[in-house]
Structure formats: C-alpha cells, structure tokens
Amino acid sequence: RELENVVRRVALDCLPLVRRRILEHLERDPAASATSEVAVALGYPTQTARRALEELAVYGVLDRVSMGPGRPDSWHATEWLARTRESAF
C-alpha cells in the first residue's frame, strides 16, 4: 500500500501544473463543472482549460458530457479518479 501511494504521488508530481490544478479543483468540487467555470475558477483562458480537460479525458481521468451546440461541455471525475482520491491529494 505504501509503494502504491508513492507511485501515485510521483505520477501527480509529474503532471503539468494546469492539469494538476484542474484535478485539485474537481477534488474540491466533485460535481460536474462546465469548461468555462473551471477556467474562471483557476484563472486560465477557456481554451487553455479546455485543452487540459480534454487531455485528462483522453487519459481516462475525466469524463466529458456534451451539453449541445453552443453550450460548454461538462466534466466530472471518472471512477478511476474517484477510487484514487483518498491517497492522491
């Protein structure tokens, strides 16, 4: 278990800052968040936040829910992230 915690910590420490901050934001507020809400909360341009959110979705850390044309996507933690929250942050 201790080795698993060390591996998680190293993985998180290697994340680019924008991705790490997004994960921490979603940890504090686990409800689905709109792209623009995440960007404003963290002080990033919307496109920067969207790119990082999309990257986290590709890695299977976040799920994207399309809200339809002209509306911001909504993001929430995957089951994997939910399982690793306790020891990761």
Tab-separated table of N, CA and C in Angstrom:
chain	number	residue	atom	x	y	z
A	1	ARG	N	0.824	-1.202	0.000
A	1	ARG	CA	0.000	0.000	0.000
A	1	ARG	C	0.866	1.263	0.000
A	2	GLU	N	1.952	1.230	0.768
A	2	GLU	CA	2.836	2.391	0.825
A	2	GLU	C	3.481	2.658	-0.531
A	3	LEU	N	3.911	1.594	-1.207
A	3	LEU	CA	4.507	1.745	-2.531
A	3	LEU	C	3.490	2.335	-3.507
A	4	GLU	N	2.258	1.877	-3.432
A	4	GLU	CA	1.191	2.403	-4.291
A	4	GLU	C	1.009	3.907	-4.068
A	5	ASN	N	1.054	4.347	-2.826
A	5	ASN	CA	0.920	5.778	-2.521
A	5	ASN	C	2.087	6.581	-3.074
A	6	VAL	N	3.283	6.017	-3.005
A	6	VAL	CA	4.460	6.697	-3.537
A	6	VAL	C	4.343	6.837	-5.051
A	7	VAL	N	3.919	5.777	-5.726
A	7	VAL	CA	3.771	5.809	-7.182
A	7	VAL	C	2.735	6.860	-7.583
A	8	ARG	N	1.607	6.906	-6.878
A	8	ARG	CA	0.584	7.928	-7.176
A	8	ARG	C	1.146	9.329	-6.991
A	9	ARG	N	1.857	9.535	-5.908
A	9	ARG	CA	2.426	10.851	-5.607
A	9	ARG	C	3.393	11.274	-6.711
A	10	VAL	N	4.254	10.367	-7.139
A	10	VAL	CA	5.207	10.683	-8.211
A	10	VAL	C	4.457	11.013	-9.501
A	11	ALA	N	3.444	10.227	-9.820
A	11	ALA	CA	2.663	10.482	-11.034
A	11	ALA	C	2.021	11.859	-10.982
A	12	LEU	N	1.435	12.209	-9.859
A	12	LEU	CA	0.797	13.524	-9.729
A	12	LEU	C	1.824	14.657	-9.772
A	13	ASP	N	2.986	14.436	-9.182
A	13	ASP	CA	4.027	15.458	-9.193
A	13	ASP	C	4.589	15.698	-10.592
A	14	CYS	N	4.432	14.731	-11.476
A	14	CYS	CA	4.928	14.864	-12.848
A	14	CYS	C	3.918	15.530	-13.785
A	15	LEU	N	2.700	15.746	-13.307
A	15	LEU	CA	1.678	16.379	-14.148
A	15	LEU	C	2.008	17.836	-14.417
A	16	PRO	N	1.714	18.327	-15.614
A	16	PRO	CA	1.809	19.761	-15.844
A	16	PRO	C	0.894	20.497	-14.863
A	17	LEU	N	1.290	21.681	-14.449
A	17	LEU	CA	0.580	22.438	-13.420
A	17	LEU	C	-0.900	22.651	-13.743
A	18	VAL	N	-1.212	22.967	-14.986
A	18	VAL	CA	-2.617	23.222	-15.337
A	18	VAL	C	-3.471	21.982	-15.104
A	19	ARG	N	-2.978	20.804	-15.467
A	19	ARG	CA	-3.742	19.568	-15.237
A	19	ARG	C	-3.874	19.279	-13.745
A	20	ARG	N	-2.794	19.484	-13.013
A	20	ARG	CA	-2.824	19.247	-11.570
A	20	ARG	C	-3.837	20.168	-10.891
A	21	ARG	N	-3.840	21.435	-11.268
A	21	ARG	CA	-4.776	22.389	-10.665
A	21	ARG	C	-6.223	22.037	-10.995
A	22	ILE	N	-6.462	21.549	-12.211
A	22	ILE	CA	-7.818	21.127	-12.589
A	22	ILE	C	-8.254	19.948	-11.729
A	23	LEU	N	-7.389	18.972	-11.557
A	23	LEU	CA	-7.732	17.823	-10.719
A	23	LEU	C	-8.017	18.264	-9.280
A	24	GLU	N	-7.206	19.167	-8.756
A	24	GLU	CA	-7.431	19.661	-7.394
A	24	GLU	C	-8.757	20.421	-7.305
A	25	HIS	N	-9.074	21.191	-8.341
A	25	HIS	CA	-10.349	21.923	-8.364
A	25	HIS	C	-11.528	20.955	-8.356
A	26	LEU	N	-11.456	19.935	-9.182
A	26	LEU	CA	-12.545	18.960	-9.242
A	26	LEU	C	-12.601	18.105	-7.977
A	27	GLU	N	-11.471	17.987	-7.283
A	27	GLU	CA	-11.470	17.285	-5.997
A	27	GLU	C	-12.256	18.095	-4.958
A	28	ARG	N	-12.041	19.400	-4.973
A	28	ARG	CA	-12.759	20.262	-4.029
A	28	ARG	C	-14.238	20.335	-4.361
A	29	ASP	N	-14.567	20.301	-5.664
A	29	ASP	CA	-15.961	20.386	-6.105
A	29	ASP	C	-16.218	19.236	-7.072
A	30	PRO	N	-16.551	18.044	-6.550
A	30	PRO	CA	-16.660	16.859	-7.404
A	30	PRO	C	-17.853	16.858	-8.361
A	31	ALA	N	-18.773	17.795	-8.208
A	31	ALA	CA	-19.884	17.868	-9.149
A	31	ALA	C	-19.334	18.240	-10.529
A	32	ALA	N	-20.038	17.841	-11.554
A	32	ALA	CA	-19.617	18.179	-12.912
A	32	ALA	C	-19.478	19.684	-13.047
A	33	SER	N	-18.440	20.129	-13.730
A	33	SER	CA	-18.171	21.548	-13.914
A	33	SER	C	-18.080	21.873	-15.392
A	34	ALA	N	-18.623	22.993	-15.762
A	34	ALA	CA	-18.538	23.462	-17.147
A	34	ALA	C	-17.116	23.939	-17.432
A	35	THR	N	-16.716	23.829	-18.681
A	35	THR	CA	-15.387	24.260	-19.096
A	35	THR	C	-15.108	25.687	-18.641
A	36	SER	N	-16.042	26.585	-18.895
A	36	SER	CA	-15.841	27.997	-18.543
A	36	SER	C	-15.750	28.184	-17.034
A	37	GLU	N	-16.495	27.409	-16.250
A	37	GLU	CA	-16.428	27.514	-14.787
A	37	GLU	C	-15.046	27.107	-14.278
A	38	VAL	N	-14.512	26.046	-14.839
A	38	VAL	CA	-13.177	25.594	-14.447
A	38	VAL	C	-12.153	26.668	-14.798
A	39	ALA	N	-12.252	27.220	-16.000
A	39	ALA	CA	-11.308	28.248	-16.446
A	39	ALA	C	-11.345	29.465	-15.529
A	40	VAL	N	-12.525	29.952	-15.221
A	40	VAL	CA	-12.658	31.132	-14.370
A	40	VAL	C	-12.148	30.839	-12.961
A	41	ALA	N	-12.518	29.685	-12.414
A	41	ALA	CA	-12.108	29.334	-11.050
A	41	ALA	C	-10.589	29.284	-10.910
A	42	LEU	N	-9.905	28.875	-11.975
A	42	LEU	CA	-8.454	28.718	-11.909
A	42	LEU	C	-7.685	29.873	-12.543
A	43	GLY	N	-8.400	30.803	-13.155
A	43	GLY	CA	-7.741	31.955	-13.761
A	43	GLY	C	-7.040	31.656	-15.072
A	44	TYR	N	-7.526	30.645	-15.801
A	44	TYR	CA	-6.956	30.294	-17.102
A	44	TYR	C	-7.889	30.740	-18.211
A	45	PRO	N	-7.338	31.021	-19.395
A	45	PRO	CA	-8.221	31.234	-20.543
A	45	PRO	C	-9.045	29.964	-20.790
A	46	THR	N	-10.245	30.112	-21.296
A	46	THR	CA	-11.123	28.971	-21.519
A	46	THR	C	-10.474	27.927	-22.420
A	47	GLN	N	-9.787	28.355	-23.466
A	47	GLN	CA	-9.162	27.399	-24.388
A	47	GLN	C	-8.064	26.595	-23.696
A	48	THR	N	-7.317	27.220	-22.802
A	48	THR	CA	-6.272	26.511	-22.055
A	48	THR	C	-6.895	25.450	-21.159
A	49	ALA	N	-7.951	25.829	-20.454
A	49	ALA	CA	-8.648	24.877	-19.577
A	49	ALA	C	-9.248	23.741	-20.402
A	50	ARG	N	-9.876	24.084	-21.536
A	50	ARG	CA	-10.486	23.062	-22.386
A	50	ARG	C	-9.437	22.046	-22.860
A	51	ARG	N	-8.285	22.540	-23.279
A	51	ARG	CA	-7.229	21.648	-23.770
A	51	ARG	C	-6.782	20.693	-22.657
A	52	ALA	N	-6.566	21.209	-21.456
A	52	ALA	CA	-6.132	20.366	-20.341
A	52	ALA	C	-7.229	19.382	-19.942
A	53	LEU	N	-8.487	19.825	-19.941
A	53	LEU	CA	-9.605	18.937	-19.631
A	53	LEU	C	-9.696	17.812	-20.662
A	54	GLU	N	-9.532	18.152	-21.935
A	54	GLU	CA	-9.579	17.140	-22.992
A	54	GLU	C	-8.441	16.136	-22.830
A	55	GLU	N	-7.238	16.620	-22.469
A	55	GLU	CA	-6.107	15.716	-22.259
A	55	GLU	C	-6.395	14.751	-21.107
A	56	LEU	N	-6.962	15.266	-20.026
A	56	LEU	CA	-7.299	14.403	-18.886
A	56	LEU	C	-8.375	13.393	-19.266
A	57	ALA	N	-9.271	13.773	-20.147
A	57	ALA	CA	-10.306	12.837	-20.620
A	57	ALA	C	-9.678	11.732	-21.472
A	58	VAL	N	-8.712	12.093	-22.297
A	58	VAL	CA	-8.033	11.096	-23.129
A	58	VAL	C	-7.330	10.057	-22.252
A	59	TYR	N	-6.777	10.499	-21.132
A	59	TYR	CA	-6.090	9.583	-20.212
A	59	TYR	C	-7.050	8.800	-19.330
A	60	GLY	N	-8.352	9.062	-19.440
A	60	GLY	CA	-9.331	8.315	-18.663
A	60	GLY	C	-9.517	8.814	-17.242
A	61	VAL	N	-9.059	10.039	-16.968
A	61	VAL	CA	-9.165	10.610	-15.632
A	61	VAL	C	-10.479	11.377	-15.464
A	62	LEU	N	-10.919	12.025	-16.533
A	62	LEU	CA	-12.180	12.773	-16.522
A	62	LEU	C	-13.100	12.264	-17.623
A	63	ASP	N	-14.395	12.466	-17.416
A	63	ASP	CA	-15.400	12.204	-18.443
A	63	ASP	C	-15.970	13.526	-18.916
A	64	ARG	N	-16.206	13.630	-20.226
A	64	ARG	CA	-16.805	14.830	-20.812
A	64	ARG	C	-18.244	14.523	-21.160
A	65	VAL	N	-19.117	15.464	-20.815
A	65	VAL	CA	-20.519	15.362	-21.191
A	65	VAL	C	-20.836	16.569	-22.064
A	66	SER	N	-21.180	16.320	-23.312
A	66	SER	CA	-21.537	17.411	-24.220
A	66	SER	C	-22.916	17.939	-23.849
A	67	MET	N	-23.016	19.236	-23.712
A	67	MET	CA	-24.286	19.867	-23.363
A	67	MET	C	-25.010	20.389	-24.604
A	68	GLY	N	-24.441	20.132	-25.779
A	68	GLY	CA	-25.072	20.536	-27.030
A	68	GLY	C	-24.350	21.692	-27.689
A	69	PRO	N	-24.700	21.960	-28.946
A	69	PRO	CA	-24.039	23.025	-29.712
A	69	PRO	C	-24.152	24.382	-29.013
A	70	GLY	N	-23.030	25.081	-28.959
A	70	GLY	CA	-23.018	26.418	-28.387
A	70	GLY	C	-23.023	26.465	-26.867
A	71	ARG	N	-23.010	25.311	-26.217
A	71	ARG	CA	-23.010	25.269	-24.750
A	71	ARG	C	-21.716	24.609	-24.277
A	72	PRO	N	-21.210	25.024	-23.115
A	72	PRO	CA	-19.938	24.442	-22.645
A	72	PRO	C	-20.101	22.978	-22.249
A	73	ASP	N	-19.060	22.218	-22.503
A	73	ASP	CA	-19.050	20.831	-22.056
A	73	ASP	C	-19.012	20.799	-20.532
A	74	SER	N	-19.446	19.684	-19.980
A	74	SER	CA	-19.405	19.470	-18.536
A	74	SER	C	-18.426	18.332	-18.265
A	75	TRP	N	-17.688	18.427	-17.164
A	75	TRP	CA	-16.617	17.476	-16.859
A	75	TRP	C	-16.800	16.919	-15.460
A	76	HIS	N	-16.493	15.637	-15.286
A	76	HIS	CA	-16.519	15.054	-13.954
A	76	HIS	C	-15.511	13.917	-13.871
A	77	ALA	N	-15.157	13.578	-12.644
A	77	ALA	CA	-14.148	12.543	-12.405
A	77	ALA	C	-14.644	11.184	-12.861
A	78	THR	N	-13.736	10.393	-13.407
A	78	THR	CA	-14.056	9.007	-13.752
A	78	THR	C	-14.016	8.163	-12.482
A	79	GLU	N	-14.436	6.935	-12.609
A	79	GLU	CA	-14.393	6.006	-11.485
A	79	GLU	C	-12.953	5.818	-11.001
A	80	TRP	N	-12.003	5.811	-11.919
A	80	TRP	CA	-10.601	5.668	-11.534
A	80	TRP	C	-10.176	6.783	-10.593
A	81	LEU	N	-10.495	8.015	-10.948
A	81	LEU	CA	-10.106	9.143	-10.101
A	81	LEU	C	-10.831	9.079	-8.756
A	82	ALA	N	-12.080	8.722	-8.794
A	82	ALA	CA	-12.849	8.608	-7.542
A	82	ALA	C	-12.191	7.592	-6.601
A	83	ARG	N	-11.709	6.485	-7.152
A	83	ARG	CA	-11.070	5.445	-6.329
A	83	ARG	C	-9.727	5.891	-5.757
A	84	THR	N	-9.043	6.764	-6.460
A	84	THR	CA	-7.687	7.145	-6.031
A	84	THR	C	-7.655	8.468	-5.260
A	85	ARG	N	-8.768	9.113	-5.088
A	85	ARG	CA	-8.810	10.427	-4.412
A	85	ARG	C	-8.187	10.426	-3.034
A	86	GLU	N	-8.525	9.466	-2.212
A	86	GLU	CA	-8.101	9.470	-0.819
A	86	GLU	C	-6.599	9.616	-0.666
A	87	SER	N	-5.852	8.855	-1.408
A	87	SER	CA	-4.412	8.887	-1.228
A	87	SER	C	-3.709	9.820	-2.209
A	88	ALA	N	-4.418	10.313	-3.213
A	88	ALA	CA	-3.759	11.100	-4.244
A	88	ALA	C	-3.584	12.562	-3.869
A	89	PHE	N	-4.531	13.127	-3.147
A	89	PHE	CA	-4.464	14.581	-2.897
A	89	PHE	C	-4.261	14.873	-1.452
